[in-house]
Coordinates of C-alpha atoms in Angstrom, one line a residue:
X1 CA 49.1 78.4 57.4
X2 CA 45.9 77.1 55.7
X3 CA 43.8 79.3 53.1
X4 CA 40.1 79.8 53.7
X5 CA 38.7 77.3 51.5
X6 CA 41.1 74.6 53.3
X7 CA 40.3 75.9 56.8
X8 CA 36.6 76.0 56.0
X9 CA 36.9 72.1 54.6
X10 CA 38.8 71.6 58.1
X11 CA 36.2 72.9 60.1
X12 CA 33.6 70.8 58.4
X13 CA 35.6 67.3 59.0
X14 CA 36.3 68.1 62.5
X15 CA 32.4 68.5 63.2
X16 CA 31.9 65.5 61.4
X17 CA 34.8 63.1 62.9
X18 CA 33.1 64.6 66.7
X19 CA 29.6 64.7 66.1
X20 CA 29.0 61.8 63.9
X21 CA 32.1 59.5 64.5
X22 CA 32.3 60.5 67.9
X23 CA 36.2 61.1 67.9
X24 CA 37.8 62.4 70.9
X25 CA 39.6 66.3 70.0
X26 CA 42.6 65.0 70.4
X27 CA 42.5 62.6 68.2
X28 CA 40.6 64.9 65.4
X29 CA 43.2 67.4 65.9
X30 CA 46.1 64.4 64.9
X31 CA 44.5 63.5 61.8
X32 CA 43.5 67.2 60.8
X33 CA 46.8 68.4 61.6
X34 CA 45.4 72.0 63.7
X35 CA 45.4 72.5 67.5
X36 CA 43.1 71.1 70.2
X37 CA 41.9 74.4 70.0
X38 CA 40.8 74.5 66.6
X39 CA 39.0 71.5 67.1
X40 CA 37.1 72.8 70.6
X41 CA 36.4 76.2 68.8
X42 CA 34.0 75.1 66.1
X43 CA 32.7 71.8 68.0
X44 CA 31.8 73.4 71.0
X45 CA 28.1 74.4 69.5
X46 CA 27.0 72.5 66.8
X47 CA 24.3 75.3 66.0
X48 CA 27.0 77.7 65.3
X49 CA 27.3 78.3 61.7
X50 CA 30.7 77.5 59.9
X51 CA 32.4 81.1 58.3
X52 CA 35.0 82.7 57.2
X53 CA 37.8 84.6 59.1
X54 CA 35.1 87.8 59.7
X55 CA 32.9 85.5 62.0
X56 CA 29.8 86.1 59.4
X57 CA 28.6 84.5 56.7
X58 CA 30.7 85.3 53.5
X59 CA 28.3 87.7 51.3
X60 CA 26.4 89.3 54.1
X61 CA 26.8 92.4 55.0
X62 CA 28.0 92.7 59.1
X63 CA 24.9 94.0 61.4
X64 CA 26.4 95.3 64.4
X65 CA 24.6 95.8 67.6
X66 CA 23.9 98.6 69.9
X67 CA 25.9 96.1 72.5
X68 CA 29.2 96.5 70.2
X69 CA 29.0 100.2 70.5
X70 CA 28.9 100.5 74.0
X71 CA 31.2 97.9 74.6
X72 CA 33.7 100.0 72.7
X73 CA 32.7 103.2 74.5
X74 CA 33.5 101.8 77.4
X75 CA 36.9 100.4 76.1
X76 CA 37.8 104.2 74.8
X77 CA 37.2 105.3 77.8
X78 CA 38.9 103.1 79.8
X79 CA 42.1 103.3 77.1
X80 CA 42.1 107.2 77.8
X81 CA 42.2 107.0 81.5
X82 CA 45.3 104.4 81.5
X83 CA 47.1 104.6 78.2
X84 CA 48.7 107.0 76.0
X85 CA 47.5 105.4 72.8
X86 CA 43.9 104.8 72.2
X87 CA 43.2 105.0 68.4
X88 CA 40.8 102.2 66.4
X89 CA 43.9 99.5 66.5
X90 CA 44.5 99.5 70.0
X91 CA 40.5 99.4 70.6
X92 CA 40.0 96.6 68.9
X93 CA 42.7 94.4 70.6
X94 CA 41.8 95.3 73.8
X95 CA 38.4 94.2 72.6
X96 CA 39.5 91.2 71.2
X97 CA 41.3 90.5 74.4
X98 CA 38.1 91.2 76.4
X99 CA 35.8 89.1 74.3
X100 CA 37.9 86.4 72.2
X101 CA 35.0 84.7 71.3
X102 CA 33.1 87.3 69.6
X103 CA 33.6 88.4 65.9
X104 CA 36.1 90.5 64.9
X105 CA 35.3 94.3 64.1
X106 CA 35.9 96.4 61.3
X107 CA 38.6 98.8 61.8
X108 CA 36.3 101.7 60.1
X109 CA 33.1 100.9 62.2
X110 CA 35.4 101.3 65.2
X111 CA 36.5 104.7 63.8
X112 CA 32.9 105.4 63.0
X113 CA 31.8 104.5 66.8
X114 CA 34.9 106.9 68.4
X115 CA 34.3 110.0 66.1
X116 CA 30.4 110.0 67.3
X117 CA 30.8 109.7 70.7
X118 CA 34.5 111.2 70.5
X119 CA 34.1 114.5 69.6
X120 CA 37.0 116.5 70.7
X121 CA 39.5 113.3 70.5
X122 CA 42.4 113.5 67.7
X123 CA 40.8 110.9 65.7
X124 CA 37.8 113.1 65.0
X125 CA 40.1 116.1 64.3
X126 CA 42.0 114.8 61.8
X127 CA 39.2 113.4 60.2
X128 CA 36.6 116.5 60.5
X129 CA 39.5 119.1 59.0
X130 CA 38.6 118.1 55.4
X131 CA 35.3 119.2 55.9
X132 CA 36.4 121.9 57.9
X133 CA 38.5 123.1 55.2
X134 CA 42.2 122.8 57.2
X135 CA 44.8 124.5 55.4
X136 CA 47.2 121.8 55.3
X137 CA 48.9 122.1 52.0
X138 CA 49.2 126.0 52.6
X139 CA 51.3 125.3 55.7
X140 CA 53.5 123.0 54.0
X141 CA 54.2 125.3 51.4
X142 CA 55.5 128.3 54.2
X143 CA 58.8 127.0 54.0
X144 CA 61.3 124.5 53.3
X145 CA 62.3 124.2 56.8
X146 CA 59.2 124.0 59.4
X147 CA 59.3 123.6 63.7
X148 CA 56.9 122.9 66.0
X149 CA 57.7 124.3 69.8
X150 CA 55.4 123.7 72.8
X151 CA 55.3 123.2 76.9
X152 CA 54.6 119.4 78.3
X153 CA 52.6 119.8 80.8
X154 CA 54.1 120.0 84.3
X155 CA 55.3 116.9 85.7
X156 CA 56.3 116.4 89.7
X157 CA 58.5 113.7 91.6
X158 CA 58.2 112.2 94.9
X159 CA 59.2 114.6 97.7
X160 CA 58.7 118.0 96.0
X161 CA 56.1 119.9 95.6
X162 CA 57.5 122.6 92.7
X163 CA 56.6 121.6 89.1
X164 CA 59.3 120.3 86.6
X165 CA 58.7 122.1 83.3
X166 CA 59.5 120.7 79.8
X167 CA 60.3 122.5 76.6
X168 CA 59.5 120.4 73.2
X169 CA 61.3 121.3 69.7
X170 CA 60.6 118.9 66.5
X171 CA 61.9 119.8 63.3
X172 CA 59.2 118.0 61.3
X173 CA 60.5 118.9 57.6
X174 CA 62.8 118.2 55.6
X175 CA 64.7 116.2 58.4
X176 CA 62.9 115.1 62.1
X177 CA 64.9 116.0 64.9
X178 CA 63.6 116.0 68.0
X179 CA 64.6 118.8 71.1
X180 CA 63.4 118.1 75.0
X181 CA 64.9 120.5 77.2
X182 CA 64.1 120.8 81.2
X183 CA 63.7 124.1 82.1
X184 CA 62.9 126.5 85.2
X185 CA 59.4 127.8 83.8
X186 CA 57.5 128.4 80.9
X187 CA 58.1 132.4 80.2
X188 CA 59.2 134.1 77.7
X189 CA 62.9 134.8 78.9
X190 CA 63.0 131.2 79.0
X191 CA 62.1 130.6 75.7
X192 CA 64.1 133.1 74.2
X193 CA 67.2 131.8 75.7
X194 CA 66.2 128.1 74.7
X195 CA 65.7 129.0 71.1
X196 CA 69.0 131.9 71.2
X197 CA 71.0 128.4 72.6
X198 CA 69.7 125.7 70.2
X199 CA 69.7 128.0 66.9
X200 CA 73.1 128.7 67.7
X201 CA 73.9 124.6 67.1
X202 CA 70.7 123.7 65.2
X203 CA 69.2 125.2 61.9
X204 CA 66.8 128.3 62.2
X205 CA 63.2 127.2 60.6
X206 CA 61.9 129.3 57.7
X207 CA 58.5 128.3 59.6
X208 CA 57.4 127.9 63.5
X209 CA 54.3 126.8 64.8
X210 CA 53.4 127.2 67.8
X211 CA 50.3 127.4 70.6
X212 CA 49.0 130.6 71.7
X213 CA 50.3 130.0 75.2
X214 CA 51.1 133.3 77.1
X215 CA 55.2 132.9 77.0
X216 CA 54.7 133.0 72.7
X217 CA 52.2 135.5 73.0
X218 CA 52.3 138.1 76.2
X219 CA 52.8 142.0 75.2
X220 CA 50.4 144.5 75.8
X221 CA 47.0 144.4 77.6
X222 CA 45.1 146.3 74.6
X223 CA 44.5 145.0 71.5
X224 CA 46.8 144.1 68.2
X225 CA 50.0 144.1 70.6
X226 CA 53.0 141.7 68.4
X227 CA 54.8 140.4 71.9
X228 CA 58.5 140.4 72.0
X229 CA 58.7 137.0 71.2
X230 CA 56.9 137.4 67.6
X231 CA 59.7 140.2 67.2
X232 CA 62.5 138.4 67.6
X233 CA 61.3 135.8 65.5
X234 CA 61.0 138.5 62.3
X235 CA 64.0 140.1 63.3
X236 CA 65.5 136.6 62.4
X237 CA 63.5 135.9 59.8
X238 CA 61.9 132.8 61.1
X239 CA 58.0 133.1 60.2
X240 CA 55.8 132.3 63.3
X241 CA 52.9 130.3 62.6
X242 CA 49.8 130.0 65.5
X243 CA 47.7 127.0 65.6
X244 CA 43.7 127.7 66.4
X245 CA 43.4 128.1 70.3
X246 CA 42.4 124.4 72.1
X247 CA 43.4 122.1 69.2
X248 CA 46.6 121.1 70.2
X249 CA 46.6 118.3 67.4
X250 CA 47.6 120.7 64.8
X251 CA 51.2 120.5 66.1
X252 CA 51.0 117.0 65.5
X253 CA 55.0 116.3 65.5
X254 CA 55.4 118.1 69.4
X255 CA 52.0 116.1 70.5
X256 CA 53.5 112.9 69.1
X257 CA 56.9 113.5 70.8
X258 CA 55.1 114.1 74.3
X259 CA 53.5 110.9 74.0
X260 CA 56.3 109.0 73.6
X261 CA 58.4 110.6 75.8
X262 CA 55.7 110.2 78.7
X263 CA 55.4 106.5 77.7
X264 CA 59.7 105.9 77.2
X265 CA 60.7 108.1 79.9
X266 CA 58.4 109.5 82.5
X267 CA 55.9 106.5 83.3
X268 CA 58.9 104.1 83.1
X269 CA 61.4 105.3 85.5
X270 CA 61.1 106.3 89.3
X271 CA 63.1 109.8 89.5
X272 CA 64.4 111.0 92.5
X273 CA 66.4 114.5 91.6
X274 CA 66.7 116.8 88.7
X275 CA 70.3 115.2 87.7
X276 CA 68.6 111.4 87.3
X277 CA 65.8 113.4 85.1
X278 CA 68.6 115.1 83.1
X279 CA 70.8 112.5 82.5
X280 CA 68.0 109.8 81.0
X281 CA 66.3 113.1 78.9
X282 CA 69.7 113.2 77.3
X283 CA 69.9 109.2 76.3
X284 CA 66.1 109.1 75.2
X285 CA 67.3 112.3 72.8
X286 CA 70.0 110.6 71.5
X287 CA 68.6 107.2 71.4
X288 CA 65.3 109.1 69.5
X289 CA 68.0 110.4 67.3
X290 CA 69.3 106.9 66.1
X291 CA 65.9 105.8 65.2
X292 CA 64.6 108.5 62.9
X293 CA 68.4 108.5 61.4
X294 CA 68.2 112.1 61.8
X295 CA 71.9 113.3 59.7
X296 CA 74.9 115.4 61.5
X297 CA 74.8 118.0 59.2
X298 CA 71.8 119.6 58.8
X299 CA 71.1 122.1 56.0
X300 CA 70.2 125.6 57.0
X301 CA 71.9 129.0 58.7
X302 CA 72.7 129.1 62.4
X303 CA 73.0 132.0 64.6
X304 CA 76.5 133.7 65.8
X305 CA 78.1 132.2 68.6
X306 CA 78.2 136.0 70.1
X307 CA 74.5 136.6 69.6
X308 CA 72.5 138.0 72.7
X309 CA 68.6 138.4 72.3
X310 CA 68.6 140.8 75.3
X311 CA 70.8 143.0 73.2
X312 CA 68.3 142.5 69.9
X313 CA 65.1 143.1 71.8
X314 CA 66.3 146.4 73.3
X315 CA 66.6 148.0 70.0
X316 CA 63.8 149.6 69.0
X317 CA 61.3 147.2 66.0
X318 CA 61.4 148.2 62.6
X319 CA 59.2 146.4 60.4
X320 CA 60.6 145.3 57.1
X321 CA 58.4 144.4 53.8
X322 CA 58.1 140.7 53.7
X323 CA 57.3 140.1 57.6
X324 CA 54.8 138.4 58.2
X325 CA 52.6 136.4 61.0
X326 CA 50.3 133.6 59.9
X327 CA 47.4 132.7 62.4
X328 CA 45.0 129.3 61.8
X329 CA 41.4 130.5 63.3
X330 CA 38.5 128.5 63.3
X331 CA 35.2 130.4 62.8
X332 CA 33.1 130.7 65.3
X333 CA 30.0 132.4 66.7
X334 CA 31.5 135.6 68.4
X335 CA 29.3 137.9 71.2
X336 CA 29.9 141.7 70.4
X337 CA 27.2 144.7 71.3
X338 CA 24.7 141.7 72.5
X339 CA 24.5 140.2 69.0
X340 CA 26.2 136.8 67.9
X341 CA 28.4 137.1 64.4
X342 CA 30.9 134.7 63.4
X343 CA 34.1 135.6 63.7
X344 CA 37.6 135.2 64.3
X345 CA 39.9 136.5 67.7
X346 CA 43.2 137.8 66.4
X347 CA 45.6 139.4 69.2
X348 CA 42.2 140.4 71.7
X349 CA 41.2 141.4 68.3
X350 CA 37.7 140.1 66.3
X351 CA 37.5 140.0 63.3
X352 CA 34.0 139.5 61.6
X353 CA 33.2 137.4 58.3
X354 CA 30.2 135.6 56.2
X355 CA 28.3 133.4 57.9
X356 CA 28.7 130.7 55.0
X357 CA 32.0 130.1 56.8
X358 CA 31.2 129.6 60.0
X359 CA 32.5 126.3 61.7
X360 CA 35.0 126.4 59.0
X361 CA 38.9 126.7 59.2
X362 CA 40.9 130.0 57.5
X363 CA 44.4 130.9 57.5
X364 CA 44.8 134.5 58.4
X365 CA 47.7 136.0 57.1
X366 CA 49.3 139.4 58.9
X367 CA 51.3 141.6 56.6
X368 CA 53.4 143.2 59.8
X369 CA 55.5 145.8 56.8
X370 CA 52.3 147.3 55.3
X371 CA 49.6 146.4 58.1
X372 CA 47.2 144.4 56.1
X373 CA 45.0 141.2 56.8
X374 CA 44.5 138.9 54.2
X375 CA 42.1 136.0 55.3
X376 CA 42.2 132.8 53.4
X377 CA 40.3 129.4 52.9
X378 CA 41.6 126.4 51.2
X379 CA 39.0 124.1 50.2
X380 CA 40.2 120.4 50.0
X381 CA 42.6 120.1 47.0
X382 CA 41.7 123.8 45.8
X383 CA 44.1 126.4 45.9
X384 CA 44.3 129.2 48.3
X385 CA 41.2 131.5 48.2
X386 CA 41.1 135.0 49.2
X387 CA 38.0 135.7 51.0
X388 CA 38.9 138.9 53.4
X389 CA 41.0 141.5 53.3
X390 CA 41.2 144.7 55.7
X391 CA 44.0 147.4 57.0
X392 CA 45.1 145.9 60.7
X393 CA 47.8 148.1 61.6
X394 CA 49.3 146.6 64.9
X395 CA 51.3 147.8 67.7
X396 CA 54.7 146.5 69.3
X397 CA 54.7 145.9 73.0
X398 CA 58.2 146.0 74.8
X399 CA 59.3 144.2 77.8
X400 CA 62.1 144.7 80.1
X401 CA 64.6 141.7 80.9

């Protein structure tokens, strides 16, 4: 391979050989020792200045055009429609593939192009939460062992017409190991008996995060109800952590794995039945295994072989100091009595604060023992700041199973 300032010298000669000498290509590309190609490239035009590698003059800042942008527009589009991946790399290969002759663009003009016209994609939520003030390393410091549960959303094969339901585990820190189960629905009994199973074989998280989906969620219809499921979490001592509602990106490990697993396993294969859909769930696991090198012994504490979370859940809930439930919110302008206040929902709760924090991120964390709110903000690289703090004594709602 050539450096620049021997490529640029190459590109001169072959201009000169073909224009002035009046070689054939073939012949220029012999004596230059590059491709037929090469030579065709920068002979083609003679009005076509020589560059560099960027397709601009070296020293000048790139212009790009209004055409770019909505060339790449429609290339995000299209990429979300038909693919599972459609971040600034793929975007510019599939440009580059549309339009080989054009010059190449800069990765953070793509990324400048998507998160403008790409509101609510990932890319723009991952970049925006700095400003936003997302409490990142507050989560990390919850606990040494953090999960991330959710649904996939429903899947069907040829011939039936009844939803297959998926159930998603990654344990994200300190090891990644990552859990796909099929299962008959997406309620709570089926998510208690999903976790009861695995914890029984896996570790039990110091930290879970998870959506605010009804199965995590469902207790009473009035206000500050902690559902069954929250309570067998505390009774295990396993903190539950809920991301804000409609940003499922913030369980970025589970969101990841769904990808994958749709791209691996779903889109690839042709199932017929539930055993064929089984069978190649459990060799994409262990196959998913081998390449994150997750270990065989995992550190933690499992539960008892004998354990029954009907026979927890019937006893009545008594709250012991150090329980707690930690909630991300994002605030946002909130309707109550016909006037607009920003706000945050917690458990068909609202919870007014300053308006300086509006469109901002907070981590709201429920002492459950002594039935206080403390709301937090964590500016980037700052420490956690106290900014609200309120009695929000809660009720326990109780199902039957």
């Amino acid at each position: 391979m050539y450096d620049k300032e021997t490529l640029q010298k190459k590109r001169h000669q072959a201009r000169k050989l073909y224009f002035e000498q009046h070689l054939n290509k073939t012949e220029i590309a012999r004596r230059l020792g590059v491709s037929w190609n090469f030579v065709h490239r920068w002979t083609e035009d003679p009005k076509v200045k020589i560059t560099d590698h960027r397709g601009w003059p070296k020293g000048k800042r790139r212009r790009h055009t209004k055409r770019e942008e909505e060339r790449l527009i429609t290339i995000r589009s299209g990429l979300e429609e038909r693919d599972f991946f459609y971040g600034a790399g793929k975007i510019i290969d599939e440009y580059e593939r549309i339009f080989p002759n054009e010059p190449r663009l800069n990765k953070s003009y793509v990324n400048r192009v998507i998160s403008q016209n790409f509101p609510m994609s990932r890319r723009n939520s991952l970049k925006a939460v700095k400003a936003q003030n997302y409490p990142i390393e507050a989560i990390t410091s919850l606990g040494k062992i953090q999960e991330e549960a959710d649904f996939l959303g429903k899947k069907y094969i040829h011939g039936q017409t009844a939803p297959i339901h998926f159930f998603t585990r990654v344990y994200k820190k300190p090891f990644t190991l990552r859990l796909i189960h099929r299962v008959p629905n997406q309620g709570t009994e089926t998510i208690l008996d999903t976790f009861t199973r695995d914890w029984k074989v896996f570790p039990l998280p110091d930290l879970l995060s998870i959506d605010n989906g009804f199965g995590f969620t469902a207790a009473g219809r009035g206000k500050r109800y902690i559902s069954t499921f929250i309570q067998y979490l505390l009774h295990l001592g396993v903190t539950p952590l809920f991301i804000a509602p409609k940003k499922p990106w913030m369980n970025g490990a589970v969101e990841g794995t769904h990808s994958v697993f749709a791209r691996k396993v779903w889109n690839r294969f042709d199932f017929s039945n539930l055993e064929e859909i089984d069978e190649t769930v459990t060799k994409f696991q262990e196959a998913y295994k081998r390449y994150t090198k997750t270990p065989d012994l995992l550190p933690g504490r499992n539960l008892d072989s004998g354990f029954s979370w009907k026979d927890l859940i019937q006893k009545p809930f008594h709250p012991k100091e150090g329980m707690h439930v930690y909630l991300i919110r994002l605030v946002e302008n909130h309707v109550q009595d016909d006037l607009e206040i920003p706000a945050i929902r917690l458990f068909q709760d609202v919870v007014e604060l300053q308006k300086s924090y509006l469109n901002q991120y907070v981590l709201a964390e429920l002492d459950i023992y002594k039935g206080e709110l403390n709301i937090h903000i964590q500016p980037d690289g700052e420490d956690l700041l106290l900014i609200e703090q309120k009695e929000f004594p809660v009720r326990f709602g109780k199902r039957k199973y």
